[in-house]
mmCIF file of C-alpha atoms in Angstrom:
data_model
loop_
_atom_site.group_PDB
_atom_site.id
_atom_site.type_symbol
_atom_site.label_atom_id
_atom_site.label_comp_id
_atom_site.label_asym_id
_atom_site.label_seq_id
_atom_site.Cartn_x
_atom_site.Cartn_y
_atom_site.Cartn_z
ATOM 1 C CA MET A 28 0.000 0.000 0.000
ATOM 2 C CA GLU A 29 2.727 2.450 0.977
ATOM 3 C CA ASN A 30 4.706 1.580 -2.182
ATOM 4 C CA THR A 31 1.627 2.225 -4.330
ATOM 5 C CA LYS A 32 1.066 5.584 -2.667
ATOM 6 C CA ASN A 33 4.724 6.561 -3.131
ATOM 7 C CA LEU A 34 4.628 5.515 -6.790
ATOM 8 C CA ALA A 35 1.443 7.539 -7.379
ATOM 9 C CA LEU A 36 3.009 10.606 -5.754
ATOM 10 C CA GLN A 37 6.201 10.200 -7.787
ATOM 11 C CA LEU A 38 4.283 9.820 -11.054
ATOM 12 C CA ARG A 39 2.049 12.767 -10.200
ATOM 13 C CA ARG A 40 5.117 14.949 -9.586
ATOM 14 C CA GLN A 41 6.536 13.860 -12.930
ATOM 15 C CA GLY A 42 3.255 14.725 -14.629
ATOM 16 C CA GLN A 43 2.705 11.115 -15.693
ATOM 17 C CA LEU A 44 -0.316 10.516 -13.504
ATOM 18 C CA GLN A 45 -3.183 12.943 -13.519
ATOM 19 C CA GLU A 46 -6.114 12.855 -11.157
ATOM 20 C CA SER A 47 -8.956 12.520 -13.575
ATOM 21 C CA LYS A 48 -12.467 11.229 -13.882
ATOM 22 C CA GLU A 49 -11.125 7.715 -14.483
ATOM 23 C CA MET A 50 -9.550 7.641 -11.017
ATOM 24 C CA PHE A 51 -12.993 7.793 -9.416
ATOM 25 C CA TYR A 52 -14.171 4.572 -11.082
ATOM 26 C CA PHE A 53 -17.411 6.154 -12.283
ATOM 27 C CA ASN A 54 -16.777 4.571 -15.692
ATOM 28 C CA ASP A 55 -15.077 1.352 -14.614
ATOM 29 C CA ARG A 56 -15.957 -1.729 -16.645
ATOM 30 C CA ASP A 57 -16.900 -3.607 -13.496
ATOM 31 C CA LEU A 58 -20.446 -2.780 -12.387
ATOM 32 C CA GLU A 59 -19.694 -3.518 -8.738
ATOM 33 C CA THR A 60 -16.720 -1.142 -8.734
ATOM 34 C CA ARG A 61 -18.891 1.611 -10.223
ATOM 35 C CA ARG A 62 -21.632 0.854 -7.696
ATOM 36 C CA CYS A 63 -19.237 1.203 -4.745
ATOM 37 C CA ALA A 64 -17.610 4.378 -6.107
ATOM 38 C CA LEU A 65 -20.979 6.039 -6.657
ATOM 39 C CA ALA A 66 -22.309 4.897 -3.284
ATOM 40 C CA ALA A 67 -19.255 6.441 -1.600
ATOM 41 C CA PHE A 68 -19.704 9.707 -3.518
ATOM 42 C CA THR A 69 -23.429 9.795 -2.720
ATOM 43 C CA VAL A 70 -22.711 9.293 0.974
ATOM 44 C CA MET A 71 -20.034 12.029 0.913
ATOM 45 C CA LEU A 72 -22.565 14.422 -0.609
ATOM 46 C CA GLY A 73 -25.239 13.328 1.867
ATOM 47 C CA LYS A 74 -22.959 14.005 4.822
ATOM 48 C CA TRP A 75 -22.095 17.392 3.355
ATOM 49 C CA HIS A 76 -25.772 18.186 2.777
ATOM 50 C CA ALA A 77 -26.640 17.191 6.359
ATOM 51 C CA ARG A 78 -23.664 19.268 7.581
ATOM 52 C CA SER A 79 -22.390 16.272 9.522
ATOM 53 C CA GLY A 80 -19.177 15.966 7.553
ATOM 54 C CA PHE A 81 -17.247 18.026 5.083
ATOM 55 C CA THR A 82 -15.442 15.846 2.590
ATOM 56 C CA PHE A 83 -15.042 18.705 0.155
ATOM 57 C CA ILE A 84 -13.169 21.681 1.576
ATOM 58 C CA PRO A 85 -11.930 24.603 -0.535
ATOM 59 C CA GLN A 86 -8.159 24.666 -1.013
ATOM 60 C CA ARG A 87 -7.860 28.093 0.623
ATOM 61 C CA ASP A 88 -9.518 26.741 3.788
ATOM 62 C CA ARG A 89 -7.260 23.688 3.849
ATOM 63 C CA LYS A 90 -4.217 25.951 3.422
ATOM 64 C CA TYR A 91 -5.389 28.085 6.343
ATOM 65 C CA LEU A 92 -6.040 25.003 8.489
ATOM 66 C CA GLY A 93 -2.719 23.493 7.461
ATOM 67 C CA GLY A 94 -4.224 20.528 5.659
ATOM 68 C CA TYR A 95 -3.339 21.394 2.075
ATOM 69 C CA ASN A 96 -0.498 19.670 0.268
ATOM 70 C CA PRO A 97 -0.687 19.685 -3.550
ATOM 71 C CA ASN A 98 1.339 16.452 -3.637
ATOM 72 C CA GLU A 99 -1.109 14.561 -1.444
ATOM 73 C CA PRO A 100 -4.380 13.188 -2.783
ATOM 74 C CA PHE A 101 -7.514 14.846 -1.470
ATOM 75 C CA HIS A 102 -11.160 14.878 -2.443
ATOM 76 C CA GLU A 103 -11.090 17.699 -4.985
ATOM 77 C CA LEU A 104 -14.660 18.657 -5.888
ATOM 78 C CA ASN A 105 -13.589 19.706 -9.397
ATOM 79 C CA ASN A 106 -12.544 16.132 -10.212
ATOM 80 C CA TYR A 107 -15.839 14.674 -9.028
ATOM 81 C CA ILE A 108 -17.815 17.256 -10.996
ATOM 82 C CA GLU A 109 -15.764 16.405 -14.086
ATOM 83 C CA ALA A 110 -16.537 12.707 -13.591
ATOM 84 C CA ILE A 111 -20.267 13.308 -13.125
ATOM 85 C CA VAL A 112 -20.485 15.547 -16.198
ATOM 86 C CA ALA A 113 -18.573 13.021 -18.300
ATOM 87 C CA HIS A 114 -20.511 9.933 -17.204
ATOM 88 C CA HIS A 115 -23.943 11.119 -16.084
ATOM 89 C CA HIS A 116 -25.875 9.281 -18.825
ATOM 90 C CA GLN A 117 -24.376 5.907 -17.895
ATOM 91 C CA ILE A 118 -24.727 6.595 -14.162
ATOM 92 C CA LYS A 119 -28.391 7.508 -14.617
ATOM 93 C CA GLN A 120 -29.001 4.334 -16.611
ATOM 94 C CA ASP A 121 -27.127 1.935 -14.309
ATOM 95 C CA PHE A 122 -27.899 3.500 -10.931
ATOM 96 C CA PRO A 123 -31.013 5.670 -11.186
ATOM 97 C CA VAL A 124 -31.605 5.958 -7.423
ATOM 98 C CA MET A 125 -28.044 7.005 -6.588
ATOM 99 C CA PHE A 126 -28.120 9.378 -9.553
ATOM 100 C CA LYS A 127 -31.289 10.962 -8.190
ATOM 101 C CA TYR A 128 -29.719 11.402 -4.750
ATOM 102 C CA ILE A 129 -26.562 12.913 -6.292
ATOM 103 C CA ILE A 130 -28.658 15.408 -8.276
ATOM 104 C CA ASP A 131 -30.715 16.269 -5.205
ATOM 105 C CA PHE A 132 -27.665 16.790 -2.977
ATOM 106 C CA LEU A 133 -25.745 18.865 -5.529
ATOM 107 C CA ILE A 134 -28.721 21.152 -6.126
ATOM 108 C CA SER A 135 -29.689 21.399 -2.441
ATOM 109 C CA ILE A 136 -26.202 22.092 -1.083
ATOM 110 C CA GLU A 137 -25.702 25.068 -3.370
ATOM 111 C CA LYS A 138 -29.266 26.345 -2.933
ATOM 112 C CA GLU A 139 -29.308 26.096 0.867
ATOM 113 C CA ARG A 140 -25.875 27.717 1.285
ATOM 114 C CA LYS A 141 -26.869 30.488 -1.143
ATOM 115 C CA VAL A 142 -23.329 30.548 -2.543
ATOM 116 C CA PRO A 143 -22.515 29.245 -6.025
ATOM 117 C CA TYR A 144 -19.971 26.430 -6.029
ATOM 118 C CA GLU A 145 -17.492 28.453 -8.079
ATOM 119 C CA LYS A 146 -17.474 31.247 -5.468
ATOM 120 C CA TRP A 147 -17.322 28.842 -2.560
ATOM 121 C CA PHE A 148 -14.500 26.866 -4.239
ATOM 122 C CA PRO A 149 -12.483 29.415 -6.250
ATOM 123 C CA GLU A 150 -10.253 26.627 -7.583
ATOM 124 C CA LEU A 151 -13.226 25.125 -9.468
ATOM 125 C CA ASP A 152 -13.397 25.434 -13.221
ATOM 126 C CA ALA A 153 -16.374 27.807 -13.589
ATOM 127 C CA GLN A 154 -17.169 26.520 -17.099
ATOM 128 C CA LEU A 155 -17.253 22.957 -15.791
ATOM 129 C CA VAL A 156 -19.630 23.943 -12.991
ATOM 130 C CA GLN A 157 -21.876 25.643 -15.539
ATOM 131 C CA ARG A 158 -21.812 22.472 -17.655
ATOM 132 C CA LEU A 159 -22.812 20.528 -14.541
ATOM 133 C CA ARG A 160 -25.821 22.795 -14.112
ATOM 134 C CA ASP A 161 -26.791 22.932 -17.796
ATOM 135 C CA GLU A 162 -26.170 19.310 -18.782
ATOM 136 C CA VAL A 163 -26.832 17.377 -15.598
ATOM 137 C CA LEU A 164 -28.654 19.238 -12.829
ATOM 138 C CA LEU A 165 -31.273 21.308 -14.660
ATOM 139 C CA PRO A 166 -32.382 18.620 -17.143
ATOM 140 C CA ASN A 167 -32.694 16.072 -14.332
ATOM 141 C CA ASN A 168 -34.358 18.345 -11.787
ATOM 142 C CA PRO A 169 -37.825 16.895 -12.644
ATOM 143 C CA LEU A 170 -36.633 13.555 -11.232
ATOM 144 C CA LEU A 171 -36.811 15.143 -7.793
ATOM 145 C CA GLU A 172 -40.564 15.761 -7.967
ATOM 146 C CA VAL A 173 -41.253 12.249 -6.673
ATOM 147 C CA PRO A 174 -39.286 11.391 -3.515
ATOM 148 C CA THR A 175 -37.409 8.100 -3.346
ATOM 149 C CA GLU A 176 -37.308 6.191 -0.077
ATOM 150 C CA TYR A 177 -33.885 5.605 1.417
ATOM 151 C CA LYS A 178 -34.337 1.833 1.335
ATOM 152 C CA TYR A 179 -34.100 1.994 -2.474
ATOM 153 C CA PHE A 180 -30.701 3.655 -2.155
ATOM 154 C CA LEU A 181 -29.608 0.889 0.227
ATOM 155 C CA ARG A 182 -30.728 -1.808 -2.182
ATOM 156 C CA GLU A 183 -29.140 -0.200 -5.242
ATOM 157 C CA SER A 184 -25.856 0.497 -3.466
ATOM 158 C CA GLY A 185 -25.660 -3.017 -2.043
ATOM 159 C CA ILE A 186 -25.757 -1.889 1.606
ATOM 160 C CA PRO A 187 -27.708 -4.313 3.780
ATOM 161 C CA PRO A 188 -30.618 -2.672 5.615
ATOM 162 C CA PHE A 189 -30.487 -2.316 9.386
ATOM 163 C CA PHE A 190 -33.811 -0.846 10.404
ATOM 164 C CA GLU A 191 -36.954 -2.867 9.909
ATOM 165 C CA SER A 192 -38.478 -0.082 7.832
ATOM 166 C CA ASP A 193 -35.607 -0.355 5.325
ATOM 167 C CA PHE A 194 -36.438 -3.953 4.400
ATOM 168 C CA PHE A 195 -38.689 -4.850 1.513
ATOM 169 C CA GLU A 196 -41.694 -7.097 2.118
#
């Protein structure tokens, strides 16, 4: 594990390894890998939306807090947005419930905070964020008119239910 991390850092420094949409497994050939990657992203957004955890922190805030190192991997929101924009059609087709939750969280977080993502995260590519809105969020906003019970997210993501109400009859 440590050797893999060191190799990734060395390649990144040499410009041979770029953090890109492929690194998030949203387009992996293996359905289970995609399922797990999207479930993790959905949960990260859900925690952020509920304000119980902040996976995505602007670089300027991490620099101020002392947690920013450009050579260390971190959850960069720009990379996730790039992956969603690039693969949203396939995600919607393969995992419609998780897709719906992702859309809901991305719209709600920005709306409730009343600060556009590109102002909140100055390092974001503003054109990419606009593409996210125009190509993914706005066209899929009607999906949110009918709520989806959480147990459907659990089933689609492969997480076993815990509460009795999360089981299917």
